Tab-separated table of C-alpha atoms in Angstrom:
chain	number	residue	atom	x	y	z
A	1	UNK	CA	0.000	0.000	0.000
A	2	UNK	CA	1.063	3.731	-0.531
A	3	UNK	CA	0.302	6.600	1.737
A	4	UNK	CA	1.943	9.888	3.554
A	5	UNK	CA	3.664	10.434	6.733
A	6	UNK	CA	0.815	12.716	8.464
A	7	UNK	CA	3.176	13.321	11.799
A	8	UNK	CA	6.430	12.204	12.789
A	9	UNK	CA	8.246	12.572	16.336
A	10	UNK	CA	11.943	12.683	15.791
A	11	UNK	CA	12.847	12.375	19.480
A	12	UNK	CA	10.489	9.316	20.124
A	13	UNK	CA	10.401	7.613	16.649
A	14	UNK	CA	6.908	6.955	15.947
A	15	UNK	CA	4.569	8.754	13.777
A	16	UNK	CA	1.316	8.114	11.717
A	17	UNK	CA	0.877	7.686	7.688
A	18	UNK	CA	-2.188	8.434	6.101
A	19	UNK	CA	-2.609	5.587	3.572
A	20	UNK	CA	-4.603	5.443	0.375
A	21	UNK	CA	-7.760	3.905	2.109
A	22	UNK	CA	-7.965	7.127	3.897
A	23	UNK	CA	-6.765	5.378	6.962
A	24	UNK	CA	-4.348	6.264	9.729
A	25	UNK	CA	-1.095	3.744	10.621
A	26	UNK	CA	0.788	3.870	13.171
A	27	UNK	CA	4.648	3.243	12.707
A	28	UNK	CA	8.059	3.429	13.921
A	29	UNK	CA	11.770	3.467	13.157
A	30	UNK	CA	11.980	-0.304	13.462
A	31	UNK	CA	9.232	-0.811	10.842
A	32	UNK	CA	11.317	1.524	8.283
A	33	UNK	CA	13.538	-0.327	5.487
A	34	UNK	CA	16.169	1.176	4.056
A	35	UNK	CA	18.423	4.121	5.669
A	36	UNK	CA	16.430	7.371	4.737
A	37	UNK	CA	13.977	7.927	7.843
A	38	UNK	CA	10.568	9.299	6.452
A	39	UNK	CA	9.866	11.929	8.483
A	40	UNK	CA	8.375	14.611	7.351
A	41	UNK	CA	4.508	16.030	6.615
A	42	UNK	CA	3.890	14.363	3.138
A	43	UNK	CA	6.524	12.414	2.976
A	44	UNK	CA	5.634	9.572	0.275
A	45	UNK	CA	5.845	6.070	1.474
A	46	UNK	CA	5.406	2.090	0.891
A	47	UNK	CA	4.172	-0.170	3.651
A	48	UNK	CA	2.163	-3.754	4.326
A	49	UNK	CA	-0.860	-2.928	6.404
A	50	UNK	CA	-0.968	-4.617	9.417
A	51	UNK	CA	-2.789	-4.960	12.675
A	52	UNK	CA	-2.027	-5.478	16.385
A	53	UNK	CA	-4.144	-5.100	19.471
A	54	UNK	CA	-4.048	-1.068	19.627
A	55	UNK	CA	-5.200	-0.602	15.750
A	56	UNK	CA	-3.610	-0.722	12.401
A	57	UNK	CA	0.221	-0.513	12.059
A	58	UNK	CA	2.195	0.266	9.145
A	59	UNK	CA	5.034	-2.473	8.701
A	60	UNK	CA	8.136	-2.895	6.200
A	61	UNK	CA	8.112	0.918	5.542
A	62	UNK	CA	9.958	2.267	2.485
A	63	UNK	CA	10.712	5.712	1.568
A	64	UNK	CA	9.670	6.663	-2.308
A	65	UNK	CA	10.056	10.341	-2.157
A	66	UNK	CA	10.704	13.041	0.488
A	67	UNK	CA	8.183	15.766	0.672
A	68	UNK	CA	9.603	19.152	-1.182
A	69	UNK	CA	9.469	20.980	2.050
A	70	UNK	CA	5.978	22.994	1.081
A	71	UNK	CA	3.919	21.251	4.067
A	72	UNK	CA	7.250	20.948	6.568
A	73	UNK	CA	6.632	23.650	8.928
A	74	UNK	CA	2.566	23.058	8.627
A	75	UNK	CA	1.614	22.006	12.274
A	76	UNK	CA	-1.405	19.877	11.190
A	77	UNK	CA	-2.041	18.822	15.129
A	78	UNK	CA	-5.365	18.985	16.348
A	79	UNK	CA	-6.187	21.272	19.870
A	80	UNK	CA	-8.025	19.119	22.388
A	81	UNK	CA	-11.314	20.779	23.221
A	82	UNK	CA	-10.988	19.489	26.970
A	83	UNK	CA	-7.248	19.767	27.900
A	84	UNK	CA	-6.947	22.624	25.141
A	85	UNK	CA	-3.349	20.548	24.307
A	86	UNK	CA	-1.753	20.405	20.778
A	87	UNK	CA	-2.610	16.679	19.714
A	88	UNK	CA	-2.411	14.032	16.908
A	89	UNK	CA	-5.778	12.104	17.918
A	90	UNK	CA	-5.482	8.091	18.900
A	91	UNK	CA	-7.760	5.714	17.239
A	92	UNK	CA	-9.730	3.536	19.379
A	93	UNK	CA	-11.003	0.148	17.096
A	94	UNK	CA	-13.888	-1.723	18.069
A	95	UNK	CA	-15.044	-5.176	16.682
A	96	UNK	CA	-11.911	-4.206	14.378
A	97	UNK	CA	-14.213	-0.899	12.954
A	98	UNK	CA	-13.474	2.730	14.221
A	99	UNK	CA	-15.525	3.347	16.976
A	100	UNK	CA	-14.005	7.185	18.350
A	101	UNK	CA	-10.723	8.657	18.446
A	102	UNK	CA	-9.373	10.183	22.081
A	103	UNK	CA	-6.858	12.962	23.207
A	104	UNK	CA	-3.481	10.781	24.281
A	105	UNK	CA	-2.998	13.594	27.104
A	106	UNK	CA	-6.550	13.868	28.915
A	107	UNK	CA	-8.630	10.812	27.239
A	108	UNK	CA	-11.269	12.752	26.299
A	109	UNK	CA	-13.109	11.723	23.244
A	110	UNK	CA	-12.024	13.879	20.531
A	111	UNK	CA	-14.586	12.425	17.827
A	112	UNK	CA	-16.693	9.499	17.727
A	113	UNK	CA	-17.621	7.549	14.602
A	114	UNK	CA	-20.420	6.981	13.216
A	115	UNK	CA	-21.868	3.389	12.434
A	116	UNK	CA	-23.809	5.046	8.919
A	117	UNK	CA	-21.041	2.634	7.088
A	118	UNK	CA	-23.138	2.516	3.546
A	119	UNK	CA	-24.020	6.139	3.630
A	120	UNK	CA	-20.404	7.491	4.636
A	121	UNK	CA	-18.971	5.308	1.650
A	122	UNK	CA	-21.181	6.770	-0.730
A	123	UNK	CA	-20.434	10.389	0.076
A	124	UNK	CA	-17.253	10.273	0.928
A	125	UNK	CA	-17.335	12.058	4.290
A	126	UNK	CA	-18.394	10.848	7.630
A	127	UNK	CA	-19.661	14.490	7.910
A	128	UNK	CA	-21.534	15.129	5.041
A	129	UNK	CA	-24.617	16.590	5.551
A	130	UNK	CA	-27.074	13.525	3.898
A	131	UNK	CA	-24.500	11.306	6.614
A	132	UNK	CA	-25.669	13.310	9.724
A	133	UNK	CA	-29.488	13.365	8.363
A	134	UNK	CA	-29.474	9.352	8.389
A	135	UNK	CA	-27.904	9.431	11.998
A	136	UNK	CA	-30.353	11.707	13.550
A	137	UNK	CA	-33.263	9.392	11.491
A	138	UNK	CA	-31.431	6.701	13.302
A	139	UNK	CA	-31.387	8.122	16.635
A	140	UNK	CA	-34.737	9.446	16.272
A	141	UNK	CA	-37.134	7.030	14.406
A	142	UNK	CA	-35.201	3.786	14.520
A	143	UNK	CA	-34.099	3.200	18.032
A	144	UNK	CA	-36.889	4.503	19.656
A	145	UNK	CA	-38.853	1.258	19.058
A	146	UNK	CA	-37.787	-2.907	18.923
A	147	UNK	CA	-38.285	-2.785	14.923
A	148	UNK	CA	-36.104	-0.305	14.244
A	149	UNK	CA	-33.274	-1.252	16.858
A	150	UNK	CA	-33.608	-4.806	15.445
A	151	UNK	CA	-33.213	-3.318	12.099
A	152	UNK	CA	-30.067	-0.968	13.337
A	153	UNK	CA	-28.323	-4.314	14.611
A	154	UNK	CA	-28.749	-5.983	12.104
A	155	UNK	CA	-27.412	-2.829	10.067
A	156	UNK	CA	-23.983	-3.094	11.759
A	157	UNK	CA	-23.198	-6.176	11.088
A	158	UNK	CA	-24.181	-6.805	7.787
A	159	UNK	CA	-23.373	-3.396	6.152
A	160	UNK	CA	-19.715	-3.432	6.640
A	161	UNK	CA	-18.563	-5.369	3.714
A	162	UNK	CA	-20.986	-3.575	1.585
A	163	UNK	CA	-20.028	-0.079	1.918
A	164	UNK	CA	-16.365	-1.394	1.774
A	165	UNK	CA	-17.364	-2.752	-1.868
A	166	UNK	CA	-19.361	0.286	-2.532
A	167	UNK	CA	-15.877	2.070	-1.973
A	168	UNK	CA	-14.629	-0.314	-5.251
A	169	UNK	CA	-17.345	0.615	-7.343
A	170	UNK	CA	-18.031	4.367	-7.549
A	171	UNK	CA	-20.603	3.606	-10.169
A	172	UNK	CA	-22.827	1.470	-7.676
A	173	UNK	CA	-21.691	3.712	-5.103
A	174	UNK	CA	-23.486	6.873	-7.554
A	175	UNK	CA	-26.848	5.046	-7.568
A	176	UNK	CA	-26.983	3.826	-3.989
A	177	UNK	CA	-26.267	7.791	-3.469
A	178	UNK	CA	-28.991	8.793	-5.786
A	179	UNK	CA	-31.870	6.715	-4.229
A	180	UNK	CA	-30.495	7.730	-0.650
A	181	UNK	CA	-31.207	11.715	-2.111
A	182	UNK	CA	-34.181	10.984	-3.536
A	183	UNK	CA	-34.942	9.606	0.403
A	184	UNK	CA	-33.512	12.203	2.246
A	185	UNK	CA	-35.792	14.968	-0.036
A	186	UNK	CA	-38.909	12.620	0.927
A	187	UNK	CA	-37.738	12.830	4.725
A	188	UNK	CA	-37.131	16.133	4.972
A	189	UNK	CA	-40.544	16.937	3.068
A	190	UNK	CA	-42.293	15.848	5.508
A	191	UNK	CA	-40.494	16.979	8.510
């Protein structure tokens, strides 16, 4: 797999790459091949995606080509809203998904994630506005009664795989987003 270093502590050797899937790997000086050290914001690497018991880990990590310095003194950290701290967000993975990601310093939740798996492949963005209309239908309609939180189960564990090959197929993925517009203008009609 491909991907970019996203953060990288030089005194502690560990850092995060972005890869193409979007996701977030951990890694660390013993995981890099070769002796260049990627290290810096954008730096363009190749790794095997792995997994331990604290999330996904990049291993066997090759530099292709160092970033050209544009993005070097960008500090893309996050500020915790709690401990009001500087911060690269940890991933916390449940039933191997992403369930929230925390503040290393204070623990706090810094965002959780949202189970709309089918809805946030389609559109790209666990934010997007059609995303937060099917939560709030969710929380809402659906799990206020024993049909709908049967249905919502039964949601999580069967929609995984399909939004994943939704993801492969942006074709699919355009009709599965049309019909869920052509929804959301019928829900909000008649709100």
């Amino acid at each position: 797999m491909h991907g970019k270093v996203k953060w990288f502590n030089k005194d502690k050797g560990f850092g995060w790459i972005i890869g193409e899937d979007s996701k977030e790997y951990y890694y660390n000086v013993r995981d890099v091949q070769g002796a260049d050290l990627p290290e810096n914001n954008g730096d363009e690497v190749a790794f095997e995606p792995s997994q331990n018991k604290r999330g996904l880990k990049a291993v066997e990590v090759k530099l292709l080509a160092k970033n050209n310095g544009n993005n070097r003194n960008k500090d893309e950290r996050e500020t915790c809203k709690y401990c009001k701290k500087k911060m690269i967000p940890r991933m916390i993975i449940q039933n191997g998904a992403p369930y929230k990601s925390v503040c290393p310093y204070c623990a706090a939740t810094h965002k959780q994630f949202s189970n709309c798996f089918i809805a946030t492949a389609v559109y790209g963005d666990y934010d997007a506005p059609e995303v937060m209309v099917l939560r709030h239908f969710r929380d809402e309609k659906l799990l206020t009664n024993q049909v709908g939180k049967q249905f919502v189960k039964m949601y999580y564990r069967y929609s995984p795989p399909i939004a994943d090959y939704l993801r492969s197929q942006p074709k699919l993925a355009r009709i599965v987003r049309f019909c869920l517009d052509k929804t959301f203008i019928s829900y909000l009609n008649k709100k």
